[in-house]
Amino acid sequence: MLEFIKKIKSSEIDIVEHTHKVIDECKKINREYNYFNFISEELALEQANNIKKQLKNNDKNIKNKKLLGVAVSVKDSICVKDVESTAGSRILKGYKPLFDATVIKKIKEEGAIIIGKTSQDEFGFGSFSVNIGIGFKVPKNPIDNERTCGGSSGGAAGITKKASFPHIALGESTGGSIAEPASFCDVFGLCPTYGLVSRYGLIDFGNSLDKIGPLGKTCYETALLQEAISGYDEKDSTSLNVPSQDYTNLGNKNIKNAKIGVIKEAFSEGVAKEVKKKIWEGIKKLESNGIKYEEISLELPIKYGLAAYYMIGTSEASTNLAKFCGMRYGISEKLEGNFNEYFTKIRSGNFSEEAKRRIILGTFARMSGYRDAYYIKAMKLRALMTQEYKKAFKKYDALISPTVAILPPKFRDIEKLTPLQNYMMDVMLVGPNVCGLPHLNVPVGYENKLPVGMLLIGDHLQEKKLLELGSLLEK
Amino acid sequence: MKVDKELIRHVAGLARLKLTEKEIEKFLPQLKEALEYFSKLNEVKTGNAKPSFQPVEIKNVLREDKEEKCLTQNEALSLTEHKKDGYFKGPKVV
């Protein structure tokens, strides 16, 4: 990647020619794999032409740009100015935002080329990118197209693996939607600390859960995009005002003094033996680098994390989705009937089944009489889970579990799962997501020709440690 | 509490969703299963724990009440066909 950026700066590679090739390849891949809801050819070429002009004029600023000429794909739920942004839902069909999300503004300033909007479960409601909106297409696993590429940032993970050109993806995670598809597609995926990256311009799912983060083929590339998007934003009331960090200077020798906790409960009977085998190989690899580990028990997150997550997630989603009503932007129909009749018609006809299920679950959880039993209880559990994690981080620099308990399943097996069985897929991931802890998927090799991913969880704002460990495993 | 078709219809109505009979038939066992699982939460003693509405501590942010640039009326109206005299046009109220 560094080499590529240098060649763009020196004009050894012609950025416009290169971008044409990138777009052609995306179109070709998309015909088979459905990674993009929209390929933003016009914007990409406009950006490329601008960069070319600036290079020609010897513009001084251009030399400092960290992502100059690098293709970045953007999960469909992140707003890009003048580019259709639907979060994978028909209810937002035709919506072309009038502004850029803060992360988009930042990467544009760093010279990134935006190549398109990647496919996902509608609003992020899923783990296999099969809960797509009405009229959208299911992305397929880049390693075996009869299998899922995971979700909800499925298209992001798929194109990250498949692209032959230098590329990084912007994904988003509410309950595991970055690390899980990264694991199924054999790439790195970092979900940062809640609040480290601005959510301004994200079509939200759960406000206390959503995090935007990068997916990359290498640890370095993942760190590079993370560095570009981190930072305080006054437009996001939950943005953290913390000093910026250098994530890319990986290779600090001190990491070898790190101590790791292996979560015992994450290796129970339900976890596939192929997955366990590869994760343990990874742990041994870290050990051979001098890193010490101990097995630890972390009961609350694995046992109750899912219930807490789905309570918080569906509650917040049901309020967030209340604004989609066929007025002001997105899909609209002939204005008929009164307010309620019109809104009901639009919402019933344009949300997919999973969105309806989650809206109903969330509305139920917030109803008077049940609010305390479910919603408040889940919020209290979040506090207790965070305490349990914090206690562990007093002793350990990072915690390890498999990212997903199984190898990427076939579509025909997914069809047989009930919604609850689907939700179970996130069991390893909901804990860190609910507690806003950074976590990184690290590919640890193949078993039965399918990739396995290791999950590294860190304390708040300890992304750097995770990336250091990830880069040790990468070698 | 009994989760039945009537309850699903009621909750859906609150969320401005009208489900078909087929959807209700399908959702009923699925929602029952999910809600039963969620009731696992009752097993945990949370006692006096303070509900954590945000995963990290966040301070309230204030800013000066100064006029800033925002979308023009035309821009704000540009994403819909339902508009009239510089306003959004909605379905009838009465």
mmCIF file of C-alpha atoms in Angstrom, chain A residues 95-96 98 194 208 232 237-238 303-304 306-308 310-311 327-329 332-333 335 337-340 342 344 347-348 353 356-357 359-361 363-364 367 370 377 379-384 418-420 424 434-436 460, chain B residues 1 7 10-12 14-19 23 26-27 30-31 33-35 37-47 49-58 61 71 75 78-82 88-93:
data_model
loop_
_atom_site.group_PDB
_atom_site.id
_atom_site.type_symbol
_atom_site.label_atom_id
_atom_site.label_comp_id
_atom_site.label_asym_id
_atom_site.label_seq_id
_atom_site.Cartn_x
_atom_site.Cartn_y
_atom_site.Cartn_z
ATOM 1 C CA TYR A 95 -31.884 9.017 -1.123
ATOM 2 C CA LYS A 96 -28.828 11.002 -2.158
ATOM 3 C CA LEU A 98 -26.859 16.495 0.786
ATOM 4 C CA TYR A 194 -17.404 3.510 20.942
ATOM 5 C CA SER A 208 -25.394 3.507 21.959
ATOM 6 C CA TYR A 232 -13.276 14.245 17.963
ATOM 7 C CA SER A 237 -22.621 14.358 20.823
ATOM 8 C CA THR A 238 -21.114 10.989 21.800
ATOM 9 C CA LYS A 303 -24.014 -16.083 28.994
ATOM 10 C CA TYR A 304 -26.170 -12.964 29.014
ATOM 11 C CA LEU A 306 -26.873 -11.742 23.628
ATOM 12 C CA ALA A 307 -30.068 -11.085 25.546
ATOM 13 C CA ALA A 308 -28.785 -7.671 26.664
ATOM 14 C CA TYR A 310 -30.804 -7.686 21.411
ATOM 15 C CA MET A 311 -32.848 -5.810 23.995
ATOM 16 C CA MET A 327 -41.783 12.049 3.513
ATOM 17 C CA ARG A 328 -38.902 14.509 3.020
ATOM 18 C CA TYR A 329 -36.454 11.924 1.573
ATOM 19 C CA SER A 332 -42.446 8.108 -1.444
ATOM 20 C CA GLU A 333 -45.828 7.173 -2.774
ATOM 21 C CA LEU A 335 -50.187 10.993 -0.662
ATOM 22 C CA GLY A 337 -55.292 8.767 3.522
ATOM 23 C CA ASN A 338 -54.409 10.435 6.797
ATOM 24 C CA PHE A 339 -50.957 10.632 8.436
ATOM 25 C CA ASN A 340 -51.145 7.227 10.091
ATOM 26 C CA TYR A 342 -49.893 6.915 4.750
ATOM 27 C CA THR A 344 -48.314 2.635 7.744
ATOM 28 C CA ARG A 347 -43.509 1.288 6.256
ATOM 29 C CA SER A 348 -45.404 -1.968 5.755
ATOM 30 C CA GLU A 353 -39.294 -8.990 7.256
ATOM 31 C CA LYS A 356 -40.362 -5.528 10.953
ATOM 32 C CA ARG A 357 -39.462 -8.256 13.449
ATOM 33 C CA ILE A 359 -39.183 -3.040 15.224
ATOM 34 C CA ILE A 360 -41.848 -5.157 16.913
ATOM 35 C CA LEU A 361 -39.384 -6.637 19.439
ATOM 36 C CA THR A 363 -41.382 -1.550 20.521
ATOM 37 C CA PHE A 364 -42.470 -4.312 22.865
ATOM 38 C CA MET A 367 -43.792 -0.463 26.232
ATOM 39 C CA TYR A 370 -42.112 -3.903 30.224
ATOM 40 C CA LYS A 377 -32.441 -4.431 33.052
ATOM 41 C CA MET A 379 -28.760 -1.313 30.577
ATOM 42 C CA LYS A 380 -27.863 -2.416 34.107
ATOM 43 C CA LEU A 381 -26.396 -5.616 32.746
ATOM 44 C CA ARG A 382 -24.249 -3.548 30.419
ATOM 45 C CA ALA A 383 -22.790 -1.778 33.455
ATOM 46 C CA LEU A 384 -22.035 -5.096 35.156
ATOM 47 C CA THR A 418 -34.837 -19.523 13.194
ATOM 48 C CA PRO A 419 -34.324 -15.782 13.883
ATOM 49 C CA LEU A 420 -33.090 -16.634 17.399
ATOM 50 C CA MET A 424 -26.843 -16.664 18.386
ATOM 51 C CA VAL A 434 -22.405 -3.693 24.077
ATOM 52 C CA CYS A 435 -19.563 -2.399 26.264
ATOM 53 C CA GLY A 436 -18.017 -0.276 23.498
ATOM 54 C CA HIS A 460 -11.326 1.233 25.801
ATOM 55 C CA MET B 1 -47.726 -12.199 29.639
ATOM 56 C CA LEU B 7 -50.542 -8.543 20.979
ATOM 57 C CA HIS B 10 -51.232 -4.160 18.711
ATOM 58 C CA VAL B 11 -47.454 -3.668 18.992
ATOM 59 C CA ALA B 12 -47.075 -3.515 15.204
ATOM 60 C CA LEU B 14 -47.921 1.246 17.653
ATOM 61 C CA ALA B 15 -44.939 1.130 15.282
ATOM 62 C CA ARG B 16 -47.153 2.012 12.294
ATOM 63 C CA LEU B 17 -46.834 -1.404 10.700
ATOM 64 C CA LYS B 18 -49.735 -3.350 9.294
ATOM 65 C CA LEU B 19 -48.863 -7.025 9.087
ATOM 66 C CA GLU B 23 -46.698 -12.431 8.440
ATOM 67 C CA LYS B 26 -44.892 -16.565 10.755
ATOM 68 C CA PHE B 27 -43.814 -14.027 13.369
ATOM 69 C CA GLN B 30 -40.416 -16.512 16.207
ATOM 70 C CA LEU B 31 -41.206 -13.640 18.546
ATOM 71 C CA GLU B 33 -38.945 -17.821 21.036
ATOM 72 C CA ALA B 34 -36.967 -14.575 21.079
ATOM 73 C CA LEU B 35 -38.895 -13.051 23.999
ATOM 74 C CA TYR B 37 -34.816 -16.107 25.444
ATOM 75 C CA PHE B 38 -34.677 -12.437 26.449
ATOM 76 C CA SER B 39 -36.392 -13.274 29.726
ATOM 77 C CA LYS B 40 -33.064 -14.912 30.618
ATOM 78 C CA LEU B 41 -32.171 -11.395 31.710
ATOM 79 C CA ASN B 42 -34.318 -11.969 34.803
ATOM 80 C CA GLU B 43 -31.823 -14.575 36.017
ATOM 81 C CA VAL B 44 -29.160 -11.929 36.581
ATOM 82 C CA LYS B 45 -29.146 -10.051 39.840
ATOM 83 C CA THR B 46 -28.482 -6.483 38.759
ATOM 84 C CA GLY B 47 -29.396 -4.989 42.140
ATOM 85 C CA ALA B 49 -26.276 -1.229 39.346
ATOM 86 C CA LYS B 50 -26.599 2.103 37.575
ATOM 87 C CA PRO B 51 -28.038 1.614 34.089
ATOM 88 C CA SER B 52 -25.334 2.306 31.549
ATOM 89 C CA PHE B 53 -27.098 4.208 28.764
ATOM 90 C CA GLN B 54 -23.802 4.760 26.949
ATOM 91 C CA PRO B 55 -20.896 2.313 26.937
ATOM 92 C CA VAL B 56 -18.335 5.000 27.763
ATOM 93 C CA GLU B 57 -18.687 8.039 29.968
ATOM 94 C CA ILE B 58 -19.687 11.050 27.953
ATOM 95 C CA VAL B 61 -21.367 19.340 25.258
ATOM 96 C CA LEU B 71 -29.087 23.740 4.370
ATOM 97 C CA GLU B 75 -31.736 22.057 -0.644
ATOM 98 C CA SER B 78 -34.763 18.849 -3.034
ATOM 99 C CA LEU B 79 -35.102 15.215 -1.950
ATOM 100 C CA THR B 80 -38.867 14.916 -2.214
ATOM 101 C CA GLU B 81 -41.575 15.454 -4.769
ATOM 102 C CA HIS B 82 -44.089 16.183 -2.012
ATOM 103 C CA PHE B 88 -42.974 19.785 2.822
ATOM 104 C CA LYS B 89 -46.348 18.461 1.869
ATOM 105 C CA GLY B 90 -47.727 15.624 3.988
ATOM 106 C CA PRO B 91 -50.833 13.508 4.085
ATOM 107 C CA LYS B 92 -53.975 15.192 5.387
ATOM 108 C CA VAL B 93 -54.270 15.720 9.123
#
